[in-house]
mmCIF file with all atom_site columns, C-alpha atoms in Angstrom:
data_model
loop_
_atom_site.group_PDB
_atom_site.id
_atom_site.type_symbol
_atom_site.label_atom_id
_atom_site.label_alt_id
_atom_site.label_comp_id
_atom_site.label_asym_id
_atom_site.label_entity_id
_atom_site.label_seq_id
_atom_site.pdbx_PDB_ins_code
_atom_site.Cartn_x
_atom_site.Cartn_y
_atom_site.Cartn_z
_atom_site.occupancy
_atom_site.B_iso_or_equiv
_atom_site.pdbx_formal_charge
_atom_site.auth_seq_id
_atom_site.auth_comp_id
_atom_site.auth_asym_id
_atom_site.auth_atom_id
_atom_site.pdbx_PDB_model_num
ATOM 1   C CA . UNK A 1 1   ? -91.534  102.542 225.046 1.00 78.00 ? 130 UNK A CA 1
ATOM 2   C CA . UNK A 1 2   ? -90.034  104.055 221.915 1.00 85.00 ? 131 UNK A CA 1
ATOM 3   C CA . UNK A 1 3   ? -87.232  102.032 220.404 1.00 87.00 ? 132 UNK A CA 1
ATOM 4   C CA . UNK A 1 4   ? -85.653  101.283 217.041 1.00 89.00 ? 133 UNK A CA 1
ATOM 5   C CA . UNK A 1 5   ? -84.112  98.049  215.835 1.00 90.00 ? 134 UNK A CA 1
ATOM 6   C CA . UNK A 1 6   ? -82.006  97.817  212.676 1.00 89.00 ? 135 UNK A CA 1
ATOM 7   C CA . UNK A 1 7   ? -80.186  94.873  211.138 1.00 90.00 ? 136 UNK A CA 1
ATOM 8   C CA . UNK A 1 8   ? -77.380  95.896  208.820 1.00 88.00 ? 137 UNK A CA 1
ATOM 9   C CA . UNK A 1 9   ? -76.061  94.141  205.706 1.00 90.00 ? 138 UNK A CA 1
ATOM 10  C CA . UNK A 1 10  ? -73.636  92.053  207.782 1.00 91.00 ? 139 UNK A CA 1
ATOM 11  C CA . UNK A 1 11  ? -76.459  90.717  209.917 1.00 90.00 ? 140 UNK A CA 1
ATOM 12  C CA . UNK A 1 12  ? -75.491  92.771  212.982 1.00 91.00 ? 141 UNK A CA 1
ATOM 13  C CA . UNK A 1 13  ? -78.423  93.972  215.035 1.00 92.00 ? 142 UNK A CA 1
ATOM 14  C CA . UNK A 1 14  ? -78.392  97.509  216.420 1.00 90.00 ? 143 UNK A CA 1
ATOM 15  C CA . UNK A 1 15  ? -80.980  98.705  218.896 1.00 91.00 ? 144 UNK A CA 1
ATOM 16  C CA . UNK A 1 16  ? -81.767  102.167 220.225 1.00 90.00 ? 145 UNK A CA 1
ATOM 17  C CA . UNK A 1 17  ? -83.872  102.079 223.374 1.00 89.00 ? 146 UNK A CA 1
ATOM 18  C CA . UNK A 1 18  ? -85.245  105.495 224.257 1.00 88.00 ? 147 UNK A CA 1
ATOM 19  C CA . UNK A 1 19  ? -86.741  104.102 227.504 1.00 86.00 ? 148 UNK A CA 1
ATOM 20  C CA . UNK A 1 20  ? -88.678  106.875 229.256 1.00 87.00 ? 149 UNK A CA 1
ATOM 21  C CA . UNK A 1 21  ? -86.682  109.705 227.711 1.00 88.00 ? 150 UNK A CA 1
ATOM 22  C CA . UNK A 1 22  ? -88.494  112.610 226.109 1.00 91.00 ? 151 UNK A CA 1
ATOM 23  C CA . UNK A 1 23  ? -88.147  112.224 222.351 1.00 92.00 ? 152 UNK A CA 1
ATOM 24  C CA . UNK A 1 24  ? -88.455  114.523 219.358 1.00 93.00 ? 153 UNK A CA 1
ATOM 25  C CA . UNK A 1 25  ? -89.662  113.285 215.994 1.00 94.00 ? 154 UNK A CA 1
ATOM 26  C CA . UNK A 1 26  ? -88.956  115.218 212.832 1.00 95.00 ? 155 UNK A CA 1
ATOM 27  C CA . UNK A 1 27  ? -90.124  114.296 209.336 1.00 94.00 ? 156 UNK A CA 1
ATOM 28  C CA . UNK A 1 28  ? -88.671  115.825 206.195 1.00 95.00 ? 157 UNK A CA 1
ATOM 29  C CA . UNK A 1 29  ? -89.819  115.170 202.659 1.00 93.00 ? 158 UNK A CA 1
ATOM 30  C CA . UNK A 1 30  ? -88.210  115.829 199.302 1.00 93.00 ? 159 UNK A CA 1
ATOM 31  C CA . UNK A 1 31  ? -89.262  114.828 195.790 1.00 93.00 ? 160 UNK A CA 1
ATOM 32  C CA . UNK A 1 32  ? -87.854  111.320 196.130 1.00 94.00 ? 161 UNK A CA 1
ATOM 33  C CA . UNK A 1 33  ? -87.434  110.513 199.816 1.00 95.00 ? 162 UNK A CA 1
ATOM 34  C CA . UNK A 1 34  ? -88.946  110.841 203.269 1.00 94.00 ? 163 UNK A CA 1
ATOM 35  C CA . UNK A 1 35  ? -86.569  111.189 206.201 1.00 95.00 ? 164 UNK A CA 1
ATOM 36  C CA . UNK A 1 36  ? -87.691  110.444 209.758 1.00 93.00 ? 165 UNK A CA 1
ATOM 37  C CA . UNK A 1 37  ? -85.519  111.384 212.719 1.00 93.00 ? 166 UNK A CA 1
ATOM 38  C CA . UNK A 1 38  ? -86.207  110.246 216.271 1.00 92.00 ? 167 UNK A CA 1
ATOM 39  C CA . UNK A 1 39  ? -83.905  111.524 218.992 1.00 92.00 ? 168 UNK A CA 1
ATOM 40  C CA . UNK A 1 40  ? -83.743  111.741 222.764 1.00 90.00 ? 169 UNK A CA 1
ATOM 41  C CA . UNK A 1 41  ? -84.158  115.416 223.641 1.00 90.00 ? 170 UNK A CA 1
ATOM 42  C CA . UNK A 1 42  ? -82.317  115.743 226.944 1.00 86.00 ? 171 UNK A CA 1
ATOM 43  C CA . UNK A 1 43  ? -79.751  112.983 226.499 1.00 84.00 ? 172 UNK A CA 1
ATOM 44  C CA . UNK A 1 44  ? -76.706  113.806 228.641 1.00 84.00 ? 173 UNK A CA 1
ATOM 45  C CA . UNK A 1 45  ? -74.342  111.564 226.684 1.00 83.00 ? 174 UNK A CA 1
ATOM 46  C CA . UNK A 1 46  ? -71.589  113.120 224.557 1.00 85.00 ? 175 UNK A CA 1
ATOM 47  C CA . UNK A 1 47  ? -72.762  114.166 221.095 1.00 81.00 ? 176 UNK A CA 1
ATOM 48  C CA . UNK A 1 48  ? -71.288  111.074 219.429 1.00 83.00 ? 177 UNK A CA 1
ATOM 49  C CA . UNK A 1 49  ? -73.139  108.778 221.904 1.00 86.00 ? 178 UNK A CA 1
ATOM 50  C CA . UNK A 1 50  ? -76.611  110.373 221.966 1.00 87.00 ? 179 UNK A CA 1
ATOM 51  C CA . UNK A 1 51  ? -79.556  108.150 221.173 1.00 89.00 ? 180 UNK A CA 1
ATOM 52  C CA . UNK A 1 52  ? -81.151  108.736 217.783 1.00 91.00 ? 181 UNK A CA 1
ATOM 53  C CA . UNK A 1 53  ? -82.592  106.847 214.853 1.00 92.00 ? 182 UNK A CA 1
ATOM 54  C CA . UNK A 1 54  ? -82.571  108.123 211.291 1.00 92.00 ? 183 UNK A CA 1
ATOM 55  C CA . UNK A 1 55  ? -84.664  106.504 208.596 1.00 91.00 ? 184 UNK A CA 1
ATOM 56  C CA . UNK A 1 56  ? -84.473  107.513 204.937 1.00 93.00 ? 185 UNK A CA 1
ATOM 57  C CA . UNK A 1 57  ? -87.180  105.902 202.789 1.00 93.00 ? 186 UNK A CA 1
ATOM 58  C CA . UNK A 1 58  ? -88.152  106.240 199.116 1.00 95.00 ? 187 UNK A CA 1
ATOM 59  C CA . UNK A 1 59  ? -91.259  108.439 199.060 1.00 94.00 ? 188 UNK A CA 1
ATOM 60  C CA . UNK A 1 60  ? -93.251  106.051 196.868 1.00 93.00 ? 189 UNK A CA 1
ATOM 61  C CA . UNK A 1 61  ? -92.744  103.146 199.306 1.00 94.00 ? 190 UNK A CA 1
ATOM 62  C CA . UNK A 1 62  ? -93.577  105.330 202.297 1.00 92.00 ? 191 UNK A CA 1
ATOM 63  C CA . UNK A 1 63  ? -96.806  106.595 200.684 1.00 91.00 ? 192 UNK A CA 1
ATOM 64  C CA . UNK A 1 64  ? -97.816  103.071 199.725 1.00 92.00 ? 193 UNK A CA 1
ATOM 65  C CA . UNK A 1 65  ? -97.222  101.774 203.266 1.00 91.00 ? 194 UNK A CA 1
ATOM 66  C CA . UNK A 1 66  ? -99.235  104.652 204.780 1.00 89.00 ? 195 UNK A CA 1
ATOM 67  C CA . UNK A 1 67  ? -102.111 103.970 202.389 1.00 90.00 ? 196 UNK A CA 1
ATOM 68  C CA . UNK A 1 68  ? -102.166 100.269 203.298 1.00 91.00 ? 197 UNK A CA 1
ATOM 69  C CA . UNK A 1 69  ? -102.075 101.092 207.015 1.00 88.00 ? 198 UNK A CA 1
ATOM 70  C CA . UNK A 1 70  ? -105.022 103.475 206.599 1.00 87.00 ? 199 UNK A CA 1
ATOM 71  C CA . UNK A 1 71  ? -107.001 100.798 204.757 1.00 87.00 ? 200 UNK A CA 1
ATOM 72  C CA . UNK A 1 72  ? -106.291 98.234  207.490 1.00 85.00 ? 201 UNK A CA 1
ATOM 73  C CA . UNK A 1 73  ? -107.381 100.714 210.129 1.00 79.00 ? 202 UNK A CA 1
ATOM 74  C CA . UNK A 1 74  ? -110.576 101.523 208.225 1.00 80.00 ? 203 UNK A CA 1
ATOM 75  C CA . UNK A 1 75  ? -111.452 97.813  207.931 1.00 77.00 ? 204 UNK A CA 1
ATOM 76  C CA . UNK A 1 76  ? -110.716 97.330  211.642 1.00 76.00 ? 205 UNK A CA 1
ATOM 77  C CA . UNK A 1 77  ? -112.931 100.292 212.565 1.00 73.00 ? 206 UNK A CA 1
ATOM 78  C CA . UNK A 1 78  ? -115.769 98.934  210.424 1.00 71.00 ? 207 UNK A CA 1
ATOM 79  C CA . UNK A 1 79  ? -115.554 95.474  211.981 1.00 72.00 ? 208 UNK A CA 1
ATOM 80  C CA . UNK A 1 80  ? -115.537 96.976  215.497 1.00 70.00 ? 209 UNK A CA 1
ATOM 81  C CA . UNK A 1 81  ? -118.649 98.994  214.677 1.00 66.00 ? 210 UNK A CA 1
ATOM 82  C CA . UNK A 1 82  ? -120.397 95.806  213.581 1.00 65.00 ? 211 UNK A CA 1
ATOM 83  C CA . UNK A 1 83  ? -119.576 94.159  216.903 1.00 60.00 ? 212 UNK A CA 1
ATOM 84  C CA . UNK A 1 84  ? -120.705 96.999  219.168 1.00 56.00 ? 213 UNK A CA 1
ATOM 85  C CA . UNK A 1 85  ? -122.637 95.704  222.172 1.00 56.00 ? 214 UNK A CA 1
ATOM 86  C CA . UNK A 1 86  ? -125.064 98.636  221.939 1.00 58.00 ? 215 UNK A CA 1
ATOM 87  C CA . UNK A 1 87  ? -126.468 97.290  218.688 1.00 59.00 ? 216 UNK A CA 1
ATOM 88  C CA . UNK A 1 88  ? -127.152 93.913  220.285 1.00 57.00 ? 217 UNK A CA 1
ATOM 89  C CA . UNK A 1 89  ? -128.755 95.611  223.263 1.00 58.00 ? 218 UNK A CA 1
ATOM 90  C CA . UNK A 1 90  ? -130.909 97.736  220.930 1.00 61.00 ? 219 UNK A CA 1
ATOM 91  C CA . UNK A 1 91  ? -132.039 94.636  219.033 1.00 59.00 ? 220 UNK A CA 1
ATOM 92  C CA . UNK A 1 92  ? -132.934 92.909  222.295 1.00 59.00 ? 221 UNK A CA 1
ATOM 93  C CA . UNK A 1 93  ? -134.981 95.924  223.390 1.00 59.00 ? 222 UNK A CA 1
ATOM 94  C CA . UNK A 1 94  ? -136.913 95.990  220.122 1.00 60.00 ? 223 UNK A CA 1
ATOM 95  C CA . UNK A 1 95  ? -137.683 92.258  220.405 1.00 56.00 ? 224 UNK A CA 1
ATOM 96  C CA . UNK A 1 96  ? -138.893 92.730  223.992 1.00 54.00 ? 225 UNK A CA 1
ATOM 97  C CA . UNK A 1 97  ? -141.068 95.693  222.963 1.00 57.00 ? 226 UNK A CA 1
ATOM 98  C CA . UNK A 1 98  ? -142.695 93.615  220.235 1.00 55.00 ? 227 UNK A CA 1
ATOM 99  C CA . UNK A 1 99  ? -143.691 90.777  222.530 1.00 57.00 ? 228 UNK A CA 1
ATOM 100 C CA . UNK A 1 100 ? -144.483 92.558  225.788 1.00 58.00 ? 229 UNK A CA 1
ATOM 101 C CA . UNK A 1 101 ? -147.620 94.656  226.111 1.00 55.00 ? 230 UNK A CA 1
ATOM 102 C CA . UNK A 1 102 ? -147.100 98.379  226.402 1.00 54.00 ? 231 UNK A CA 1
ATOM 103 C CA . UNK A 1 103 ? -147.802 99.908  229.769 1.00 53.00 ? 232 UNK A CA 1
ATOM 104 C CA . UNK A 1 104 ? -148.422 103.378 228.409 1.00 52.00 ? 233 UNK A CA 1
ATOM 105 C CA . UNK A 1 105 ? -145.360 104.883 230.030 1.00 47.00 ? 234 UNK A CA 1
#
């Protein structure tokens, strides 16, 4: 479920729970910042009570975080490929073929 949690400078926690509402995500970029807006599309609340989250991040930090996430994902994908059961099954088949006589099939 989409949600946003923010803790402000006074230590107060603010949470936006979008629950099962349809949401819209918009991303804007300028030379120095990236702005991400998440809002409930069909929220029936008055305009000053509608659910939304707005995040304004320095572009350099955002790019760095995306790069690190991509590297983590790449490492995870590589480790999953190494642990594929099909490789183990293929190795077992080749061992069996080496030690069992061929039946000419």
